[in-house]
XYZ file of C-alpha atoms in Angstrom:
746
model
C 0.264 0.192 -0.270
C 1.389 3.259 -0.845
C 0.281 6.540 0.670
C -2.254 7.709 -1.937
C -3.905 4.124 -1.236
C -3.189 4.585 2.675
C -5.165 8.516 2.025
C -8.066 7.026 0.055
C -8.637 4.563 3.006
C -8.984 6.824 5.258
C -11.426 8.851 3.528
C -13.292 5.937 2.764
C -13.249 5.269 6.662
C -14.515 8.501 7.456
C -17.536 7.924 5.007
C -18.555 4.384 6.639
C -18.161 6.725 10.307
C -20.481 9.298 8.937
C -23.199 6.759 7.609
C -22.724 4.835 11.255
C -23.455 7.973 13.596
C -26.625 8.427 12.352
C -27.709 4.664 12.299
C -26.487 4.727 15.933
C -28.754 7.765 16.804
C -31.415 5.965 15.309
C -30.774 2.661 16.995
C -30.593 4.356 19.970
C -33.631 6.409 20.056
C -35.444 3.091 18.894
C -34.096 1.187 21.994
C -35.075 4.279 24.524
C -38.946 3.782 23.045
C -38.706 0.152 23.252
C -37.817 0.208 27.076
C -40.227 2.928 27.473
C -42.785 0.715 26.104
C -41.758 -2.721 27.694
C -41.969 -0.752 31.118
C -45.292 0.093 30.372
C -46.522 -2.937 28.898
C -45.065 -4.847 32.165
C -46.840 -2.369 34.505
C -49.990 -2.935 32.631
C -49.575 -6.650 33.346
C -49.339 -6.223 36.996
C -52.205 -3.952 37.227
C -54.222 -6.729 35.347
C -52.669 -9.571 37.049
C -54.479 -8.014 40.274
C -57.668 -8.682 39.136
C -58.976 -11.664 40.729
C -60.106 -13.451 37.700
C -57.031 -12.985 35.928
C -55.395 -15.626 33.938
C -51.541 -16.142 33.076
C -52.295 -17.284 29.242
C -54.644 -14.468 28.544
C -52.365 -11.893 29.782
C -49.075 -13.449 27.706
C -51.234 -13.560 24.594
C -52.448 -10.028 24.755
C -48.712 -8.763 26.094
C -46.921 -10.989 23.643
C -45.190 -12.708 26.316
C -44.573 -15.953 27.485
C -46.747 -17.550 30.403
C -43.772 -17.900 32.197
C -42.399 -14.290 31.565
C -46.170 -13.216 32.895
C -45.933 -15.326 36.260
C -42.537 -13.310 36.833
C -44.306 -10.410 36.643
C -47.437 -11.438 38.366
C -46.243 -14.176 40.963
C -49.783 -14.757 42.246
C -50.872 -16.426 39.107
C -48.477 -19.237 39.198
C -49.186 -22.222 40.651
C -51.107 -22.595 44.030
C -49.780 -24.145 47.139
C -52.106 -25.629 49.986
C -51.796 -23.301 52.614
C -53.030 -26.258 55.172
C -49.881 -28.209 55.046
C -46.803 -27.570 56.821
C -44.061 -26.315 54.229
C -40.918 -28.192 54.179
C -37.476 -26.867 53.014
C -36.729 -28.532 49.150
C -34.051 -28.269 46.924
C -34.199 -26.654 43.418
C -32.897 -27.886 40.138
C -29.471 -26.380 39.722
C -25.943 -27.055 40.853
C -24.954 -29.768 42.956
C -24.536 -29.758 46.769
C -20.756 -29.630 46.264
C -21.392 -26.321 44.465
C -23.299 -24.807 46.924
C -21.633 -22.148 49.142
C -22.045 -22.858 52.880
C -22.823 -19.795 54.187
C -25.321 -18.950 51.766
C -28.952 -19.889 53.278
C -31.149 -22.179 51.315
C -34.004 -21.122 49.757
C -37.293 -22.549 50.991
C -39.303 -23.785 47.880
C -43.569 -24.255 48.668
C -44.294 -27.403 46.779
C -47.285 -29.451 46.787
C -46.818 -33.232 49.013
C -46.472 -35.783 46.411
C -47.467 -39.824 46.579
C -44.460 -41.870 46.046
C -44.373 -43.931 42.765
C -43.677 -47.588 43.477
C -40.044 -47.746 43.666
C -39.207 -51.016 41.720
C -35.930 -53.110 41.675
C -34.793 -53.730 38.419
C -37.587 -56.043 36.192
C -37.001 -58.445 33.681
C -36.938 -57.328 30.341
C -40.443 -56.690 28.443
C -41.143 -59.339 25.693
C -41.081 -58.094 22.133
C -43.439 -59.211 19.471
C -43.664 -58.760 16.028
C -46.668 -56.573 14.680
C -47.479 -54.786 11.288
C -45.783 -51.821 12.466
C -42.467 -53.107 13.200
C -40.687 -54.598 16.093
C -42.813 -53.193 19.073
C -43.081 -53.512 23.019
C -46.497 -55.525 24.086
C -47.431 -52.974 26.890
C -49.945 -55.529 28.411
C -46.796 -58.045 28.928
C -44.748 -55.181 30.122
C -47.561 -54.256 32.537
C -47.794 -57.726 34.006
C -44.233 -58.069 34.705
C -44.441 -54.377 36.354
C -46.998 -55.582 38.487
C -45.361 -58.541 39.615
C -42.343 -56.686 40.922
C -44.683 -54.152 42.878
C -46.214 -56.816 44.496
C -42.760 -58.311 45.782
C -40.877 -54.776 46.382
C -41.141 -52.295 48.914
C -42.098 -48.662 48.659
C -38.819 -46.437 49.203
C -38.867 -44.998 52.642
C -39.706 -41.370 53.285
C -36.771 -39.181 53.488
C -36.011 -37.929 57.397
C -35.478 -33.891 57.736
C -31.803 -35.033 58.732
C -31.097 -36.665 55.797
C -32.941 -34.599 53.379
C -29.954 -32.948 50.748
C -29.709 -29.323 51.114
C -31.096 -26.904 48.187
C -28.603 -26.198 46.208
C -28.130 -22.517 45.467
C -28.551 -20.855 41.915
C -25.257 -18.639 41.032
C -25.794 -14.938 40.156
C -27.454 -14.581 36.423
C -28.278 -18.259 36.376
C -32.054 -17.913 37.707
C -33.747 -21.341 37.170
C -37.264 -21.467 35.262
C -39.985 -22.642 37.077
C -42.098 -24.769 35.034
C -46.147 -24.140 35.569
C -48.640 -26.396 37.538
C -52.302 -26.968 37.445
C -53.936 -24.779 39.996
C -54.996 -26.780 43.277
C -58.764 -27.761 43.204
C -61.527 -26.334 41.072
C -59.391 -24.072 39.343
C -57.299 -26.591 38.127
C -60.143 -29.159 37.393
C -61.734 -26.386 35.186
C -58.519 -26.807 32.530
C -59.661 -30.698 31.873
C -61.772 -30.010 28.835
C -61.798 -29.751 25.216
C -62.404 -27.039 23.129
C -65.823 -26.693 21.500
C -66.404 -26.999 18.146
C -62.892 -27.971 17.463
C -61.803 -31.070 16.497
C -59.432 -32.998 13.982
C -61.489 -33.984 11.131
C -60.487 -36.074 7.426
C -60.715 -33.088 4.873
C -62.998 -33.449 2.081
C -60.861 -31.627 -0.771
C -57.756 -32.173 -2.272
C -54.752 -29.945 -1.934
C -53.837 -27.871 -5.105
C -50.777 -28.886 -6.974
C -47.968 -26.333 -7.272
C -45.565 -25.918 -10.270
C -42.018 -26.299 -8.691
C -38.097 -25.012 -10.423
C -34.747 -26.167 -8.380
C -32.439 -23.463 -9.233
C -28.561 -23.969 -7.832
C -27.489 -20.069 -7.059
C -23.915 -21.002 -7.071
C -23.746 -22.337 -10.713
C -27.093 -20.671 -11.938
C -28.634 -24.308 -13.236
C -32.589 -24.159 -13.304
C -34.404 -27.166 -13.638
C -38.179 -27.601 -13.843
C -40.859 -29.736 -15.713
C -39.595 -28.783 -18.830
C -35.910 -28.879 -18.870
C -32.578 -27.431 -17.912
C -31.199 -23.917 -18.449
C -28.122 -22.186 -16.799
C -28.918 -18.458 -16.037
C -26.920 -15.436 -15.314
C -27.746 -14.580 -11.816
C -25.552 -11.774 -10.969
C -25.010 -11.734 -7.189
C -28.180 -14.179 -6.668
C -30.260 -11.403 -5.382
C -34.086 -11.481 -5.128
C -34.563 -9.302 -7.950
C -31.845 -11.011 -10.170
C -33.828 -14.281 -9.488
C -36.811 -13.304 -9.641
C -35.905 -11.786 -13.430
C -33.970 -14.428 -14.589
C -36.108 -17.401 -13.423
C -39.420 -15.887 -15.077
C -37.631 -14.653 -18.078
C -37.352 -18.714 -18.550
C -40.212 -20.359 -16.866
C -43.893 -19.855 -17.009
C -45.529 -17.958 -14.764
C -47.394 -20.649 -13.277
C -44.200 -22.116 -11.534
C -45.180 -20.905 -8.150
C -42.228 -22.678 -6.012
C -38.424 -22.180 -6.446
C -36.135 -24.708 -4.113
C -32.721 -23.462 -3.574
C -30.514 -26.583 -3.917
C -27.318 -25.229 -3.283
C -25.671 -21.550 -2.724
C -27.712 -20.277 0.281
C -28.114 -16.828 -1.571
C -29.590 -15.085 2.038
C -26.172 -15.739 3.561
C -24.204 -13.467 1.006
C -23.808 -10.933 3.439
C -23.445 -13.044 6.624
C -19.894 -11.219 7.326
C -21.685 -7.914 7.860
C -23.974 -8.928 10.762
C -23.825 -10.539 13.628
C -26.800 -12.734 13.518
C -27.737 -14.905 10.531
C -31.225 -13.820 10.720
C -30.205 -10.517 10.342
C -28.152 -11.359 6.733
C -31.266 -13.336 6.038
C -33.960 -10.523 6.652
C -31.706 -8.304 4.609
C -31.725 -10.400 1.207
C -35.379 -10.680 1.758
C -35.977 -7.368 1.939
C -33.849 -6.585 -1.054
C -35.105 -4.473 -4.082
C -37.866 -6.118 -6.547
C -38.039 -5.812 -10.044
C -40.559 -3.771 -11.231
C -44.325 -4.996 -10.724
C -43.424 -7.044 -8.034
C -43.868 -6.952 -4.360
C -44.314 -9.241 -0.737
C -47.040 -11.256 -0.850
C -49.506 -9.648 1.105
C -52.478 -12.066 1.161
C -53.418 -15.092 -1.161
C -56.574 -16.742 0.003
C -57.959 -18.200 3.589
C -55.330 -21.026 3.549
C -52.250 -19.446 2.535
C -49.477 -18.035 4.368
C -48.604 -14.592 3.164
C -45.380 -12.553 3.884
C -41.659 -13.963 4.671
C -40.480 -16.477 7.063
C -36.922 -15.160 8.539
C -35.251 -18.535 9.340
C -31.534 -18.702 9.848
C -31.099 -21.429 7.388
C -34.102 -22.495 5.839
C -36.438 -19.340 5.081
C -39.112 -18.670 2.952
C -39.590 -15.804 0.621
C -43.204 -15.068 -0.705
C -43.805 -12.573 -3.511
C -46.420 -11.716 -6.035
C -46.519 -9.907 -9.263
C -49.914 -8.352 -10.075
C -53.030 -10.064 -8.614
C -52.689 -13.753 -10.277
C -48.770 -14.636 -10.158
C -47.708 -15.661 -6.956
C -44.082 -17.613 -5.849
C -42.091 -18.296 -3.082
C -38.161 -19.070 -2.853
C -37.394 -21.979 -0.374
C -34.023 -24.053 0.761
C -34.564 -27.868 -0.306
C -32.885 -27.862 3.255
C -36.081 -28.173 4.773
C -36.453 -31.808 3.093
C -33.163 -33.023 3.043
C -29.063 -32.469 3.019
C -28.792 -32.718 -0.868
C -25.081 -33.253 -0.040
C -23.913 -31.573 -3.465
C -26.616 -33.039 -5.636
C -27.476 -30.871 -8.378
C -30.795 -29.878 -9.384
C -31.640 -32.821 -11.760
C -30.960 -35.093 -8.975
C -33.147 -33.257 -6.305
C -35.927 -32.796 -8.733
C -35.772 -36.808 -9.254
C -35.703 -37.084 -5.490
C -39.217 -35.055 -5.315
C -40.591 -37.452 -8.251
C -39.246 -40.255 -6.246
C -40.854 -39.178 -2.934
C -44.392 -38.269 -4.391
C -44.596 -41.990 -6.619
C -43.455 -43.615 -2.860
C -46.401 -41.752 -1.358
C -48.454 -42.372 -3.900
C -48.999 -45.965 -3.294
C -50.518 -45.152 -0.144
C -52.530 -41.883 -0.883
C -53.886 -41.510 -4.018
C -54.416 -37.783 -3.280
C -51.024 -37.239 -2.300
C -50.096 -33.630 -3.135
C -46.307 -32.604 -1.769
C -46.432 -28.733 -0.453
C -44.063 -26.532 0.779
C -42.500 -27.864 3.467
C -42.413 -31.602 5.266
C -44.211 -30.092 8.223
C -47.031 -29.054 5.526
C -46.939 -32.453 3.728
C -46.888 -34.546 6.787
C -49.784 -33.010 8.776
C -51.959 -32.751 5.443
C -51.230 -36.618 4.644
C -52.043 -37.519 8.747
C -55.405 -35.897 8.002
C -56.401 -38.215 5.480
C -55.860 -41.372 7.425
C -58.383 -40.288 9.974
C -61.123 -42.706 9.881
C -64.007 -41.931 7.401
C -66.342 -44.608 7.979
C -69.405 -43.087 9.516
C -69.773 -44.514 13.264
C -65.723 -45.733 13.399
C -64.517 -44.465 16.685
C -62.968 -40.943 16.308
C -64.695 -40.720 12.968
C -66.034 -37.347 14.149
C -62.682 -36.358 14.612
C -60.143 -36.257 17.347
C -60.883 -33.258 19.986
C -58.233 -30.555 20.354
C -57.669 -29.950 24.179
C -58.298 -26.851 26.120
C -55.705 -23.848 25.708
C -54.490 -24.398 29.141
C -53.429 -27.571 28.567
C -51.993 -27.368 25.268
C -50.002 -24.113 27.204
C -48.820 -26.639 29.710
C -47.528 -29.122 27.383
C -45.643 -26.608 25.412
C -44.157 -25.200 28.630
C -43.288 -28.290 29.874
C -43.007 -31.141 27.340
C -39.227 -30.801 25.723
C -38.562 -32.410 22.196
C -34.724 -34.265 21.830
C -32.085 -34.501 24.295
C -29.200 -32.572 23.471
C -26.351 -32.520 26.079
C -22.226 -32.398 26.355
C -20.926 -34.317 28.753
C -17.360 -32.549 29.806
C -14.446 -33.037 32.479
C -14.330 -33.737 35.428
C -17.713 -35.612 34.783
C -15.333 -37.825 32.234
C -11.438 -37.834 31.671
C -9.540 -34.979 29.822
C -8.615 -37.633 27.415
C -10.709 -41.020 26.132
C -9.734 -43.930 24.574
C -11.639 -43.266 21.477
C -15.092 -41.586 19.857
C -18.146 -43.366 18.792
C -21.444 -42.119 17.255
C -24.343 -44.105 17.273
C -27.292 -42.903 15.829
C -30.968 -44.420 16.388
C -32.426 -44.897 12.693
C -35.733 -43.061 11.805
C -35.908 -43.070 15.601
C -39.395 -41.357 16.241
C -41.475 -43.612 13.693
C -40.607 -46.548 16.512
C -42.871 -44.605 19.251
C -46.264 -43.894 17.089
C -48.050 -46.929 17.906
C -49.971 -45.768 20.907
C -51.221 -42.350 21.474
C -53.375 -40.311 24.142
C -56.643 -39.591 22.573
C -59.881 -37.712 24.065
C -59.780 -35.487 27.315
C -57.523 -36.765 29.477
C -58.032 -37.545 33.327
C -56.484 -35.566 35.913
C -54.286 -37.646 38.913
C -53.577 -35.435 41.602
C -51.117 -36.304 44.529
C -54.016 -37.716 46.610
C -55.883 -39.365 43.746
C -52.554 -41.557 43.402
C -52.240 -42.050 46.770
C -55.475 -43.403 46.941
C -54.909 -45.969 44.197
C -54.371 -49.738 44.464
C -50.901 -51.150 42.851
C -52.465 -51.986 39.882
C -54.490 -48.833 39.298
C -51.249 -47.003 39.788
C -49.372 -49.223 37.335
C -52.510 -48.409 34.752
C -51.761 -44.950 35.300
C -48.109 -44.735 34.342
C -48.496 -46.961 31.490
C -51.047 -45.316 30.119
C -50.253 -42.465 27.981
C -49.666 -39.652 30.461
C -47.866 -36.677 31.399
C -46.598 -36.234 34.937
C -45.274 -33.390 37.588
C -43.145 -35.579 39.612
C -40.470 -34.580 42.564
C -37.447 -36.836 41.799
C -34.765 -37.743 44.374
C -31.490 -39.418 42.798
C -30.193 -42.317 44.528
C -26.809 -41.150 46.653
C -24.565 -43.723 45.005
C -25.685 -42.739 41.092
C -22.860 -42.528 39.189
C -24.320 -42.553 35.266
C -26.225 -39.953 33.321
C -29.434 -38.029 34.387
C -32.710 -39.703 33.754
C -35.478 -36.933 33.622
C -35.285 -33.486 31.900
C -35.867 -30.556 34.361
C -35.960 -26.967 33.825
C -32.528 -25.097 33.171
C -31.822 -21.439 32.977
C -32.959 -19.996 29.434
C -35.814 -20.108 27.691
C -37.724 -23.575 27.238
C -34.042 -25.071 28.142
C -33.281 -28.684 29.550
C -30.824 -30.334 31.651
C -30.499 -33.733 33.060
C -29.911 -33.679 36.976
C -27.416 -36.906 37.370
C -25.558 -35.893 41.074
C -26.331 -38.457 43.646
C -28.985 -37.711 46.687
C -29.920 -34.418 44.657
C -33.959 -33.755 44.478
C -35.871 -31.401 42.031
C -39.342 -31.269 40.501
C -40.219 -31.474 36.899
C -42.569 -32.569 34.459
C -42.130 -35.664 32.451
C -43.722 -38.307 30.234
C -44.922 -41.718 31.301
C -42.213 -43.449 29.256
C -39.619 -41.579 30.954
C -40.894 -42.259 34.531
C -41.056 -45.748 34.013
C -37.726 -45.767 32.752
C -36.553 -43.741 35.962
C -38.476 -46.456 38.074
C -37.403 -49.587 36.330
C -34.284 -48.611 34.536
C -31.514 -51.478 34.521
C -29.249 -49.913 37.222
C -31.110 -48.497 40.024
C -34.539 -47.231 40.518
C -35.033 -43.358 41.253
C -37.875 -42.271 44.079
C -40.452 -40.608 42.133
C -43.323 -38.741 43.843
C -46.239 -38.062 41.962
C -47.555 -34.113 42.220
C -49.736 -34.071 39.551
C -50.854 -35.739 36.264
C -52.688 -35.921 32.915
C -53.484 -39.456 31.871
C -55.071 -39.909 28.432
C -57.426 -43.050 27.068
C -55.247 -45.056 24.666
C -55.496 -45.159 20.853
C -53.403 -45.024 17.965
C -54.318 -41.858 15.786
C -50.421 -41.943 14.360
C -50.360 -45.457 13.934
C -51.902 -45.805 10.089
C -49.842 -42.717 9.246
C -46.368 -43.782 10.730
C -47.000 -47.392 9.070
C -47.495 -46.121 5.639
C -44.273 -43.394 5.564
C -42.160 -46.461 7.040
C -43.544 -48.551 3.861
C -42.331 -45.677 1.634
C -39.368 -45.171 3.299
C -38.156 -48.921 3.328
C -39.226 -49.043 -0.826
C -36.996 -46.168 -1.487
C -33.738 -47.107 1.004
C -34.038 -50.630 -0.995
C -34.661 -48.347 -4.303
C -31.353 -46.475 -3.381
C -29.568 -49.744 -3.014
C -30.770 -51.729 -6.170
C -31.467 -49.268 -9.065
C -29.280 -49.568 -11.585
C -28.655 -45.724 -12.341
C -26.632 -44.062 -10.042
C -28.235 -40.658 -10.272
C -31.801 -42.526 -9.544
C -30.146 -44.246 -6.719
C -29.088 -40.807 -5.062
C -32.588 -39.461 -5.616
C -33.791 -42.380 -3.966
C -31.736 -41.955 -0.951
C -32.447 -38.690 -0.746
C -36.297 -39.121 -1.221
C -36.149 -41.747 1.944
C -34.540 -38.732 3.904
C -37.322 -36.470 2.844
C -39.711 -39.292 4.137
C -37.871 -38.948 7.791
C -38.744 -35.453 7.653
C -42.288 -35.442 7.066
C -42.588 -37.952 9.935
C -40.171 -36.102 12.420
C -41.874 -32.379 11.450
C -45.322 -33.534 11.046
C -45.214 -34.886 14.388
C -43.896 -31.413 15.370
C -46.283 -29.636 13.862
C -48.945 -31.424 16.310
C -47.192 -29.639 19.260
C -48.522 -26.417 17.851
C -46.354 -23.696 19.700
C -47.643 -20.344 19.898
C -47.986 -18.355 16.304
C -44.581 -16.211 16.039
C -45.435 -13.822 12.980
C -42.516 -12.188 11.670
C -42.584 -9.351 9.311
C -40.711 -6.384 8.032
C -41.208 -2.533 7.148
C -39.208 -0.361 5.042
C -37.923 2.499 6.776
C -39.106 6.075 5.777
C -37.595 8.783 4.045
C -34.228 10.107 5.843
C -34.252 6.899 7.572
C -37.050 7.761 9.900
C -38.325 4.391 11.503
C -42.001 3.472 11.123
C -44.319 2.092 13.683
C -44.213 -1.577 13.997
C -47.292 -3.658 14.806
C -49.201 -3.861 18.015
C -47.678 -6.702 20.199
C -44.437 -6.680 18.178
C -40.859 -6.327 18.963
C -38.135 -4.914 17.073
C -35.551 -7.836 16.162
C -33.565 -6.014 13.133
C -32.525 -2.949 11.726
C -30.622 -2.683 8.129
C -29.828 0.151 5.909
C -33.786 -0.117 3.959
C -35.734 -1.721 6.789
C -36.863 -2.902 10.309
C -37.704 -6.429 11.087
C -40.278 -7.373 13.656
C -41.532 -10.408 15.582
C -44.874 -11.031 17.303
C -45.964 -13.655 19.560
C -50.028 -14.242 18.594
C -50.675 -16.986 21.225
C -52.018 -20.599 20.511
C -54.461 -20.503 17.223
C -57.733 -22.506 17.359
C -56.094 -25.261 15.390
C -58.208 -28.443 14.429
C -54.631 -30.428 14.071
C -52.980 -29.060 17.871
C -52.615 -32.129 19.369
C -49.332 -31.332 21.698
C -50.429 -34.757 24.152
C -49.221 -36.792 20.502
C -45.856 -35.056 20.072
C -45.035 -34.886 24.171
C -45.635 -38.731 23.922
C -43.585 -39.408 20.883
C -40.578 -37.249 22.235
C -40.734 -38.775 25.964
C -40.641 -42.496 24.643
C -37.895 -41.574 22.576
C -35.971 -39.858 25.254
C -36.582 -42.818 27.023
C -35.478 -45.416 24.538
C -31.807 -43.382 24.387
C -31.368 -44.615 27.847
C -32.667 -48.005 27.260
C -34.720 -49.989 25.036
C -35.228 -53.228 22.989
C -33.473 -54.107 19.926
C -35.622 -56.768 18.393
C -33.253 -59.545 18.930
C -32.532 -61.916 21.907
C -29.558 -62.150 23.939
C -27.674 -65.476 23.150
C -26.361 -65.329 26.672
C -29.880 -65.210 28.382
C -32.644 -65.416 25.545
C -34.410 -62.597 26.422
C -34.717 -59.449 24.030
C -31.521 -57.300 24.138
C -31.376 -53.979 24.858
C -29.769 -50.790 24.200
C -28.913 -47.174 25.211
C -26.725 -45.159 27.123
C -26.968 -47.121 30.428
C -25.646 -50.045 28.690
C -22.514 -48.539 28.333
C -20.103 -47.845 31.337
C -20.683 -44.952 33.535
C -18.440 -42.140 32.697
C -18.190 -43.510 28.740
C -21.083 -41.357 27.755
C -19.757 -37.920 26.029
C -22.847 -36.527 24.809
C -26.438 -36.646 23.472
C -27.905 -35.156 20.368
C -31.709 -35.645 19.649
C -31.363 -39.851 18.764
C -27.585 -40.229 18.835
C -25.286 -41.306 21.866
C -21.670 -40.400 21.689
C -19.573 -42.712 24.044
C -15.649 -43.171 24.170
C -16.365 -46.520 24.072
C -17.874 -48.933 20.702
C -21.248 -49.550 20.889
C -21.719 -53.604 20.505
C -25.747 -53.353 19.335
C -27.348 -55.088 16.288
C -28.439 -53.145 13.450
C -30.684 -54.558 10.744
C -31.693 -51.028 9.409
C -35.295 -51.027 11.091
C -36.603 -47.639 13.068
C -35.019 -47.434 16.394
C -31.656 -49.900 15.600
C -28.683 -47.742 16.330
C -26.548 -46.947 13.424
C -22.651 -46.694 13.657
C -21.951 -43.332 12.063
C -18.831 -42.279 13.330
C -15.676 -44.075 14.803
C -12.196 -43.224 15.982
C -10.699 -45.911 17.768
C -7.883 -43.974 19.183
C -6.827 -41.486 22.006
C -9.163 -38.247 21.770
C -9.211 -34.834 23.767
C -12.805 -34.755 25.043
C -14.871 -31.727 23.675
C -15.645 -29.081 26.266
C -17.458 -26.894 23.557
C -20.096 -27.321 20.901
C -17.389 -26.346 18.459
C -14.892 -28.790 19.706
C -17.869 -31.169 19.330
C -18.935 -30.913 15.568
C -15.674 -30.898 14.802
C -14.822 -34.564 15.900
C -18.469 -35.354 14.996
C -17.160 -34.528 11.505
C -13.865 -36.791 11.771
C -15.414 -39.528 13.260
C -17.772 -39.365 10.441
C -15.018 -39.242 7.609
C -12.510 -41.769 9.509
C -15.509 -44.657 9.529
C -16.366 -43.551 5.700
C -12.631 -44.084 5.058
C -12.584 -47.341 7.310
C -15.335 -48.758 5.056
C -14.223 -48.242 1.473
């Protein structure tokens, strides 16, 4: 660099400085106004919360907050505590006793008194039988064995005040979340109902089909039904893509899948968060005549979805032409496949599903497709059970399940729980795991089982309740000499975060599904003490079984085609299509959870950079040179397909099976069904969990037959490794382990 270039650089730097200053002033002004509005909102919530009939969920929806946020502002709207019972000190779910500061007094927590669940000795393994749905656990046989153990076992002794573990102290800045409870007595009983005039019914129409194009923005290759061309996309802005594509394809192409290139990340280095880069790309200049889609009929969404990796942009030209740009990553990782192969994968997917649904239409996302296909398995025959539709739970129950039923287990176990150096690295992933846990689900309106009601039950009635589709509020005590991983999720600091307490002697309160409660009571190592505080028990049904069986059949046929087809492109297309089937089931189950509606949007800045008003109840999420982006929590909609009880049941069963579950084969030494999972590996060998995968320092020796739920070895390095202590280090080892195993298998 010479002096001339240096001087020019300084001038450019001053220009950037002068552009930054007014925007900083705008941001400061916006932040000040936002702080005032938030303070006004919080004051209003406190005022309205003092009303005797105020409800946390109603306030949360109106304020654009979560129920937990409202309870933090108005504690009286939280769980009720019986005033007539003595209050005992009870530990919170935070740090272990060894980490607690001795000079800090333990907090006193008011909790309802619970009824101990049967404390079981390790039971005989459940019988496994073959069914149309694949290898499933026969719940009748499991229950019979459970009752036999209860009959000869003893109840766990009540802990005395002297032996009760001291309550650990939550570190500064790590305030633990408090999970909501069902109110005591009649107020809580009023939660137990179905939403009036809201049921999941079989549709009487066929979805409209959409013409689709597939575009690689890195190479410009565009593929659609009529052929293949290579486009000049410039920098692949929205304007350049819309102009180039619709100069080539007809206007009835309404969906463009991006197969490679991720154009929405082109300015990622200029932003702290990926969502900001995505928002900037979506809100870029448009060709003449185009605008952001504003309305598109009763059943169609309008506007953009600002997602960091799989965004959806929606635009229209005039009144009749509509289009959306989406990422094919919603369906599967294309793994370098060209647009023609990706299109072939969608064709194979449609053909495989067509064998089971003659009215199948591939919608924009796997979640939309999954829910639509499920709705077409609802009984249609008049008089058949549930032919009139599956009832949707009350908003209170849906809100409770949203706050207390987590999804997959994500945990990184670091030193000193495990050594700083380990003898190896192994990744075992459960194949198509969620499909294994759809054979039974809760249907109808649940029955509430309070602590008193559970205590009054016979042992058989207690077992029936625990083995039914259910969701329980429990107080858990870990055995003092426990030395393995945690078994039950508990609330951690942060929005919807969970961790898995493991310290011996520790007590905590949480919510868990029946599958996990049973696992804690009858795990192969040592039973945990469980006290039932409250619960919801549903009638057994199989609303997901037919849907799941059809998807599993499509998945198997595509996997087989991916092995035997004579053309390499078709083999790759079939493999990608099988992954799309997995996404349909996985994300289809997720749609039943029906989280609160989060609406995102953007507004163009006014002349001179003036910030426009954002919608009522929205919060500012980003500011670019041209647009303000916002987000609004719309609460729970009257969605006829909202069944969080089904999603919660599948997730709970999958987390339990990650610890211990049948393999579908027999142990040659005992002749009994063999089992697999983290608890069947040595203590101290588990390094991480990632939804359906276990990472360990010793090789898992579990049979693999390719069926849903089987553990597939996906990564292996049989030499000493440094234990990862951060997510970044974990993902490096994950990639190295997969590459090492692939190289070994070549």
